[in-house]
Coordinates of C-alpha atoms in Angstrom, one line a residue:
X1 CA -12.4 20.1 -14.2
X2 CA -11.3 17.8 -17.4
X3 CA -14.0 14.8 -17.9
X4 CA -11.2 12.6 -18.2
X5 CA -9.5 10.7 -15.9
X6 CA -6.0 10.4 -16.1
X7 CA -4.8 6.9 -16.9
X8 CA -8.3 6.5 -18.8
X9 CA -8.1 5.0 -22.3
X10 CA -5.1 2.6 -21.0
X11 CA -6.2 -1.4 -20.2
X12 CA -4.5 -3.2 -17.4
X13 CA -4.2 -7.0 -17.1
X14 CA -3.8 -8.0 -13.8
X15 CA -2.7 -11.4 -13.3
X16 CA -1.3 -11.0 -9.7
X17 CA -3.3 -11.7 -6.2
X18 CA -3.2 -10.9 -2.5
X19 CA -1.6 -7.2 -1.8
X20 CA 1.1 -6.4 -3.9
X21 CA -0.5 -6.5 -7.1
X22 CA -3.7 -5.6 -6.5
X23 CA -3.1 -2.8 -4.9
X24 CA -0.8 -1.7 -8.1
X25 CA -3.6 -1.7 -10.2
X26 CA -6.4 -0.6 -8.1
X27 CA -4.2 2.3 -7.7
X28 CA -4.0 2.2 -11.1
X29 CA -8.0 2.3 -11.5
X30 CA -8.2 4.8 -9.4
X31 CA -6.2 7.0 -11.7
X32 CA -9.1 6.0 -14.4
X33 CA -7.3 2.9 -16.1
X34 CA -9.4 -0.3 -16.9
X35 CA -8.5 -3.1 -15.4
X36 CA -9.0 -6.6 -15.7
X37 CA -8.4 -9.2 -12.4
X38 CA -7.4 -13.1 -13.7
X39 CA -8.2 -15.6 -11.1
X40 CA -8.0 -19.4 -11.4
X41 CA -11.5 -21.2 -11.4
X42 CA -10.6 -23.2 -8.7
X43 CA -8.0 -20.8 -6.8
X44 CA -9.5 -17.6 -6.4
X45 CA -7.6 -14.8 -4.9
X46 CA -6.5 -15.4 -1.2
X47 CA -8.4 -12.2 -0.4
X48 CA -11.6 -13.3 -1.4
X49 CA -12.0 -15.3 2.2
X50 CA -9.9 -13.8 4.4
X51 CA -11.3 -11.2 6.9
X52 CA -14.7 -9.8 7.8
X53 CA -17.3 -10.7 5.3
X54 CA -21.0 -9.9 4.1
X55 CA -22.9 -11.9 1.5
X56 CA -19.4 -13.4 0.7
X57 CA -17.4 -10.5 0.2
X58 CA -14.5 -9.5 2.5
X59 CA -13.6 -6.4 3.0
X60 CA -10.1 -7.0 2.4
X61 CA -11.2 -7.9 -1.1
X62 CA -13.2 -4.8 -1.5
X63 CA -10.5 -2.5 -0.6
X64 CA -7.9 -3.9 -2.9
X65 CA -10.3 -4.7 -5.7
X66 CA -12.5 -1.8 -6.2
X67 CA -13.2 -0.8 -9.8
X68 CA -11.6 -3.8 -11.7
X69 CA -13.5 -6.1 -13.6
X70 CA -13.0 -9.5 -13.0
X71 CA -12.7 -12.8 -14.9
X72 CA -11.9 -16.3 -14.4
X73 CA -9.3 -18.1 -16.7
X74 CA -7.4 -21.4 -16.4
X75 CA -3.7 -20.6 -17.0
X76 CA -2.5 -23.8 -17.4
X77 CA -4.8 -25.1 -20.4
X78 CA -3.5 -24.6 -23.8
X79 CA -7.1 -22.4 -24.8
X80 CA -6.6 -20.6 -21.4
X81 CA -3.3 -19.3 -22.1
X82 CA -4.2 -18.2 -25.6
X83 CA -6.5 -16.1 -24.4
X84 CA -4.7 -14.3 -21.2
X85 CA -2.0 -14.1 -24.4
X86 CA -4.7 -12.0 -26.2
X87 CA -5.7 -9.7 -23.4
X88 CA -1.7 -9.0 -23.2
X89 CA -1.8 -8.0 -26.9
X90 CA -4.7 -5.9 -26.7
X91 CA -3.4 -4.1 -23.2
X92 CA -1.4 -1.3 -22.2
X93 CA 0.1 -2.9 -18.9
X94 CA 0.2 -6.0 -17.6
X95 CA 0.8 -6.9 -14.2
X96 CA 2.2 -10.2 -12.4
X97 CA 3.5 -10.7 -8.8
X98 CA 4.7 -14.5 -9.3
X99 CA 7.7 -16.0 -7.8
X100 CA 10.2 -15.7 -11.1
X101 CA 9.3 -17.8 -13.8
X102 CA 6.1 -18.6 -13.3
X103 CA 3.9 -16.3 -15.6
X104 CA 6.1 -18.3 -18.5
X105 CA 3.9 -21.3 -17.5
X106 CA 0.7 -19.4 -18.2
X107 CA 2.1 -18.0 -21.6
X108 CA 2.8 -14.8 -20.3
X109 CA 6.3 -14.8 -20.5
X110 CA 7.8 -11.2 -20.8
X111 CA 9.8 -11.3 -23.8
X112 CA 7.1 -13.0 -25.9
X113 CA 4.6 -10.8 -24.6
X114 CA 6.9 -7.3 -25.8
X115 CA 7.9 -9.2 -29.1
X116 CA 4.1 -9.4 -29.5
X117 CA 3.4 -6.3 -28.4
X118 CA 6.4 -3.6 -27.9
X119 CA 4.0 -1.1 -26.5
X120 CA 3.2 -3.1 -23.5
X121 CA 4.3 -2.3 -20.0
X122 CA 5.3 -5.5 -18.5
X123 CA 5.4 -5.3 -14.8
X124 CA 6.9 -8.1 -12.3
X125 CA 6.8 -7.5 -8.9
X126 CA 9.0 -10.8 -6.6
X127 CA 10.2 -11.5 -3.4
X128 CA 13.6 -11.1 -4.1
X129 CA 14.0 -10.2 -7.9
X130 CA 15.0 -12.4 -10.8
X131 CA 18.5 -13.1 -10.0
X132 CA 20.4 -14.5 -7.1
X133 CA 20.1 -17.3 -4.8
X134 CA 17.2 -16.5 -2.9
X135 CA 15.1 -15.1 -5.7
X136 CA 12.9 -18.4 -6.1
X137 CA 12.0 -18.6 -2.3
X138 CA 8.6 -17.8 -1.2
X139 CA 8.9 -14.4 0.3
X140 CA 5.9 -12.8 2.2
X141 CA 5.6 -9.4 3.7
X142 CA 6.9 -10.0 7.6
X143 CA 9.4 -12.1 5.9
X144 CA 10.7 -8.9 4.0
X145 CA 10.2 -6.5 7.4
X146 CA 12.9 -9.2 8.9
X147 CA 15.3 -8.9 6.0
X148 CA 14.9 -4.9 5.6
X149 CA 15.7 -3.8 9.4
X150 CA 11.4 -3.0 10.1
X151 CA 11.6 -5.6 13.0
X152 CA 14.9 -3.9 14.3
X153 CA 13.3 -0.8 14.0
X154 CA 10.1 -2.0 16.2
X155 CA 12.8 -3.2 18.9
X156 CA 11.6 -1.5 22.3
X157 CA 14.7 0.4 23.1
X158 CA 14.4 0.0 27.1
X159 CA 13.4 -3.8 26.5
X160 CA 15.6 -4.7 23.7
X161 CA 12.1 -7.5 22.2
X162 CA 11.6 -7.3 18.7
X163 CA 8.2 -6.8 17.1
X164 CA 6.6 -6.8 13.7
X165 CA 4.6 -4.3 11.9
X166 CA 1.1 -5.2 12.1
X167 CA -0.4 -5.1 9.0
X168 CA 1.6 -5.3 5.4
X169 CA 3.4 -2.1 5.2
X170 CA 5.8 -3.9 2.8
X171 CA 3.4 -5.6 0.2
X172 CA 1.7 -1.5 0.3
X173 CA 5.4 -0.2 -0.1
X174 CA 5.6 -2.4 -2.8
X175 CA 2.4 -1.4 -4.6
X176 CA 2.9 2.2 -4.4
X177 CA 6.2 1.7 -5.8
X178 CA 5.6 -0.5 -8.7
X179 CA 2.4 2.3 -9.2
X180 CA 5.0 4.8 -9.6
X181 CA 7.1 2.7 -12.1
X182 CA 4.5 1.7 -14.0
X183 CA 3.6 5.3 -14.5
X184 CA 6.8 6.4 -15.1
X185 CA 7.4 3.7 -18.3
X186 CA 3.9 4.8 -19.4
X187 CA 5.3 8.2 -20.0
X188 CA 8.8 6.5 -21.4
X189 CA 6.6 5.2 -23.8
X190 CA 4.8 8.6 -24.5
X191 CA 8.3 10.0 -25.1
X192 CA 9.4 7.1 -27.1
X193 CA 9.3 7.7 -30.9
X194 CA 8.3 3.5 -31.7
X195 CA 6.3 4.2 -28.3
X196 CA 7.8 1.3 -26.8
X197 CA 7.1 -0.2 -24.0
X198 CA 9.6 -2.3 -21.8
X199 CA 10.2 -4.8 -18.8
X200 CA 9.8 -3.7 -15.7
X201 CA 10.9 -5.4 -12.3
X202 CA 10.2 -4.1 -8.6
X203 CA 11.0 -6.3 -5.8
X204 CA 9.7 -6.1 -2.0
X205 CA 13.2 -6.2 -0.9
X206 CA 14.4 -3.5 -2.8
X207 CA 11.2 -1.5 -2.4
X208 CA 11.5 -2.0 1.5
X209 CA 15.5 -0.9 0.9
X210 CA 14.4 2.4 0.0
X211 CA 11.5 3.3 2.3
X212 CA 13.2 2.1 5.3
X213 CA 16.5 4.0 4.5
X214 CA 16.2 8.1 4.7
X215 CA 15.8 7.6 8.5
X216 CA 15.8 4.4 9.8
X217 CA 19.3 3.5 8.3
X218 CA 20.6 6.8 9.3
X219 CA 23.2 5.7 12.2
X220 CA 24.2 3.1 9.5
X221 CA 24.6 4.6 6.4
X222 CA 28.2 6.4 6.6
X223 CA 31.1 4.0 6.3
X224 CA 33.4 3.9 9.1
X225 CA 33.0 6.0 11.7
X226 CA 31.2 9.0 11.7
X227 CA 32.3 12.2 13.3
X228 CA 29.6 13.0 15.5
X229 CA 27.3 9.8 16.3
X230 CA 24.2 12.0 17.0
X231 CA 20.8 10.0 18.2
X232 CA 17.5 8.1 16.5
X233 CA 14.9 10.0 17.3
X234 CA 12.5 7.4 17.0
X235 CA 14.2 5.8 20.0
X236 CA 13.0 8.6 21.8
X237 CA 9.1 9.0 20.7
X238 CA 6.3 6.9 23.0
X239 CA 2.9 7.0 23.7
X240 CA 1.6 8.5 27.0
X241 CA -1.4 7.7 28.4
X242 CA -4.3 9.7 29.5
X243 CA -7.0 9.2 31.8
X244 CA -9.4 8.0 28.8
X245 CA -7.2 6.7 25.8
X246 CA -3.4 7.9 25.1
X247 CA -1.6 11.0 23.2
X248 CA 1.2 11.2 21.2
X249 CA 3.6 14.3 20.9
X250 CA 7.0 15.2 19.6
X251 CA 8.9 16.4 21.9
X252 CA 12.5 16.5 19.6
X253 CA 10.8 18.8 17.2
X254 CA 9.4 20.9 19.5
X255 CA 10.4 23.7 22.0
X256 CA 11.0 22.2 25.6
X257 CA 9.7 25.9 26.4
X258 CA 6.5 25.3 24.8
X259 CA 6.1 22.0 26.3
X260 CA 6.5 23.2 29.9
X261 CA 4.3 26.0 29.7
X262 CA 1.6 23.4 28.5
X263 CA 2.2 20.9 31.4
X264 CA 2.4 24.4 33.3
X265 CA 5.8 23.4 34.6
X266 CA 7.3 26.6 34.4
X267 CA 10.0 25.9 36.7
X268 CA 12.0 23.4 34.2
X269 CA 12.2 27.0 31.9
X270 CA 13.6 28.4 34.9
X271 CA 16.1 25.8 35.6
X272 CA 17.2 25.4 31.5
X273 CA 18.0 21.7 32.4
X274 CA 15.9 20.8 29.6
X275 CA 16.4 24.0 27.4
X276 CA 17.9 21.5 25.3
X277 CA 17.1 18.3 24.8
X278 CA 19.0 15.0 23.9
X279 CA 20.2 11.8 25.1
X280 CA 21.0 12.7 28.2
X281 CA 17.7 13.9 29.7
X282 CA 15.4 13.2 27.4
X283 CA 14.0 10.3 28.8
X284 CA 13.6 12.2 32.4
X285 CA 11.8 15.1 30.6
X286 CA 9.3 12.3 29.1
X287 CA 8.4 11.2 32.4
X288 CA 7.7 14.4 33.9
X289 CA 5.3 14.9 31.0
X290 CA 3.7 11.3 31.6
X291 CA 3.3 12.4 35.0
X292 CA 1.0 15.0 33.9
X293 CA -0.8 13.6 31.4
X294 CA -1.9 10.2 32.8
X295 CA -4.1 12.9 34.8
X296 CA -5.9 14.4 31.8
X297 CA -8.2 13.6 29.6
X298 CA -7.1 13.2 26.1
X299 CA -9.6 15.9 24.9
X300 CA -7.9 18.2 27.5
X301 CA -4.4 17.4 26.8
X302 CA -5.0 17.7 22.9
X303 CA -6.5 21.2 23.4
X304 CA -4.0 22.5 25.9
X305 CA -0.7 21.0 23.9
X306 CA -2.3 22.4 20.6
X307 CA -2.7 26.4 22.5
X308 CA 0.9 25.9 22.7
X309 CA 1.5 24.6 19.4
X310 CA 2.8 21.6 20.4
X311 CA 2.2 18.7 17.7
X312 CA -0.4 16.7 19.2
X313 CA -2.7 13.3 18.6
X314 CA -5.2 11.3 19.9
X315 CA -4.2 7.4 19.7
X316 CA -7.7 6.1 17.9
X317 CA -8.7 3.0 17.9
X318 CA -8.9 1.3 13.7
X319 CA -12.7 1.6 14.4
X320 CA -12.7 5.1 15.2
X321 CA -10.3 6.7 12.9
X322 CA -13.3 8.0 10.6
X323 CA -14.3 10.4 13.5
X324 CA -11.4 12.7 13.3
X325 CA -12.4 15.8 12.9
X326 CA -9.9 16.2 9.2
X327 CA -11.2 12.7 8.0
X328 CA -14.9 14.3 8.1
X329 CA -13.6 17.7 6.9
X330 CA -11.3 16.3 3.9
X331 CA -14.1 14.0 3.4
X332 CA -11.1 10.8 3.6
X333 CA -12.8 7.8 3.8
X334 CA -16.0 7.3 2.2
X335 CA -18.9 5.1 2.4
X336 CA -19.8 3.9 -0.4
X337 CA -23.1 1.2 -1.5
X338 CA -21.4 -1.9 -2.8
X339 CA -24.5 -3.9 -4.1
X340 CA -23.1 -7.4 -2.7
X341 CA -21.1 -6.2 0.6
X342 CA -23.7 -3.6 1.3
X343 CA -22.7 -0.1 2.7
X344 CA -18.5 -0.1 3.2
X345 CA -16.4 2.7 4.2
X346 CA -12.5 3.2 2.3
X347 CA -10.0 5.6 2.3
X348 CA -10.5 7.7 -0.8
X349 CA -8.3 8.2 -3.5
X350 CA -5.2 10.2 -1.4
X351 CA -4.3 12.9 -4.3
X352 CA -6.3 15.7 -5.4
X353 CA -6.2 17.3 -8.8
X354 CA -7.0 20.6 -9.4
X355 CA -7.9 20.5 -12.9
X356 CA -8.4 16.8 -13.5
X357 CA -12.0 15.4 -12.6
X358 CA -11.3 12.6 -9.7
X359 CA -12.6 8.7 -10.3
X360 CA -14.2 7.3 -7.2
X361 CA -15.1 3.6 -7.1
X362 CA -17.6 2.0 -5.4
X363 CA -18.2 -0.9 -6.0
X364 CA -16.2 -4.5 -6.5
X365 CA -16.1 -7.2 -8.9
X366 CA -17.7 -10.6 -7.9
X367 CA -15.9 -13.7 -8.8
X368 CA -15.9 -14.7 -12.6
X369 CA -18.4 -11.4 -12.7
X370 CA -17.2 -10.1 -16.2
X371 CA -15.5 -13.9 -18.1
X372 CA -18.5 -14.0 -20.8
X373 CA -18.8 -9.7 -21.3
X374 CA -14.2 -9.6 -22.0
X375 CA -14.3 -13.1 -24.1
X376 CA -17.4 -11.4 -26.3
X377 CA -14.7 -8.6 -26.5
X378 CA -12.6 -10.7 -27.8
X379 CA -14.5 -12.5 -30.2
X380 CA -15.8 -15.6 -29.0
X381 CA -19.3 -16.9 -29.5
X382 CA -21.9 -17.6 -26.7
X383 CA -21.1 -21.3 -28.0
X384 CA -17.6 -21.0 -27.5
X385 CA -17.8 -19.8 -24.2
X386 CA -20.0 -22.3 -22.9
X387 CA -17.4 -25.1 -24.3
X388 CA -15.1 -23.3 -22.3
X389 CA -16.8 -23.5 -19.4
X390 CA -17.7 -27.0 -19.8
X391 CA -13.7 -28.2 -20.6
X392 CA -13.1 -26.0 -17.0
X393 CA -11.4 -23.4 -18.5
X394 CA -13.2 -20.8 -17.5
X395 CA -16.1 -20.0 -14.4

């Protein structure tokens, strides 16, 4: 293993809040990068006090915060914007997740921040993006599940209701992507001969776009009409319920055969009404394994399906998921000893690098925590800082 993490040596400013962004750069931290969090003295991040909490700390916070350092800067004084303008000389990315237009009123508009410095990767993540009439409008993560076809998708096919996603799959989708570009331009810029960096824009609607469409959009992708309709799959999959909790399996991508023998229904081979399975008996073939199940206990229905090879789960519960067996194999969510929030599980870091030592942080910033420690970076006296305080410039 290499002592070095990857993305370490490159400096992050992170001027974002909430999901989005956050989660961008903690990604990014996690890869090795430093990053520095801006918050307003009076408006810290959303995050900060929403959730379950200990020694004022949310968890929410913790998990899209670990390993940053964080400081506390007025962006709309004059000496507040020069210095969020000299962290985004002196840094390698910067990130922002403001509605269009806004960072320019902090000083952090794009093109003066690459004429200053044309190595920077600029990062904006919006609603909408930066042109077109809805691009200005406060966009928020169910608002983009509505707009993308992720409610449509959670419609209950025998019902017809329409349901959200309940958590922010589309601020996460948004993260990971914007991750990926930002990567992607720092290695443009390794390539580069000036090593330049550039502008880069990912919006939640266009992120959303491209997650939901490999499957989700496949009855709707070919114009006109297509020459065999075929069916969704995911109109097919459910949950069945056991005597204890619930299962899920996949009956499409599995052999009805297999199935059968589980539920020890050996008679539907016989018959070869469900030797092949679509539309047509599908549904009645889910039933007759419901009537079976609802008799077992999960623990038996997961080890008889799995003798057959059937792809099987227990549904757990968000408070149990860190007993599954592979979590505590793989070692996949951690507990870690934050010294405000006290002991805290998280998912680790999900790649794995052969050669390349991994970066596992555990702890998270505390409001303001690391203002005096980045301005002394910068070159301002203990004087200097305390007349900044004093003005409200800093906290």
């Amino acid at each position: 293993m290499t002592s070095a993490a990857p993305l370490s040596g490159i400096r992050v400013l992170d001027v974002s809040s909430v999901l989005s962004g956050p989660l961008t750069t903690m990604l990014l931290a996690d890869l090795g990068a430093e990053v520095i969090k801006v918050e307003p003295p009076l408006a810290p991040d959303f995050t900060r006090g929403t959730g379950a909490a200990r020694n004022g700390m949310t968890a929410y916070f913790y998990n899209t915060n670990r390993g940053k350092k964080a400081i506390s800067i007025d962006g709309r004084h004059p000496a507040g914007q020069k210095i969020l303008s000299q962290l985004a000389d002196r840094s390698d990315v910067l990130v922002q997740n403001m509605r269009p237009g806004k960072a320019t009123g902090i000083g952090l508009d794009p093109e003066e921040c690459l004429t200053r410095n044309p190595s920077l990767v600029y990062a904006s993540i919006s609603g909408y993006g930066q042109t077109g009439a809805a691009s200005g409008d406060p966009v928020y993560d169910y608002v983009i599940q509505a707009v993308t076809g992720m409610v449509d998708a959670q419609r209950d096919p025998s019902t017809g209701l329409l349901d959200l996603t309940r958590h922010f799959p589309a601020d996460k989708i948004t993260a990971h992507t914007m991750s990926e570009a930002i990567l992607a331009a720092l290695f443009a810029r390794e390539r580069d001969e000036d090593k330049r960096g550039q502008h880069i824009e990912v919006s939640m609607h266009e992120a959303n776009l491209a997650f939901m469409w490999p499957d989700s959009m496949m009855q709707h992708s070919i114009v006109g009409e297509p020459d065999e309709p075929g069916l969704y799959p995911a109109d097919f999959y459910r949950v069945y319920p056991t005597l204890d909790s619930a299962i899920v399996i996949m009956p499409l991508m599995t052999p009805s055969k297999s199935i059968c023998q589980a539920i020890g229904r050996h008679d539907l081979i016989e018959g070869g009404q469900y030797s092949t399975l679509d539309s047509s008996n599908l549904h009645d073939f889910q039933e007759i394994i419901a009537d079976c199940v609802k008799h077992w206990s999960s623990d038996k229905a997961i080890k008889t399906f799995r003798n057959h090879e059937v792809p099987v789960g227990e549904v757990l519960s968000r408070a149990n998921i860190h007993t599954h067996q592979q979590a505590i194999a793989q070692n996949s969510i951690l507990e870690n000893n934050d010294p405000v929030i006290g002991p805290i599980r998280t998912a680790r870091p999900a790649w794995r690098m052969g050669r390349t030592s991994e970066l596992l942080h555990d702890t998270a910033p505390q409001f303001g925590q690391h203002t005096d420690s980045v301005l002394s970076e910068l070159g301002y006296s203990s004087d200097a800082v305390a007349k900044l305080r004093t003005n409200g410039v800093i906290a």
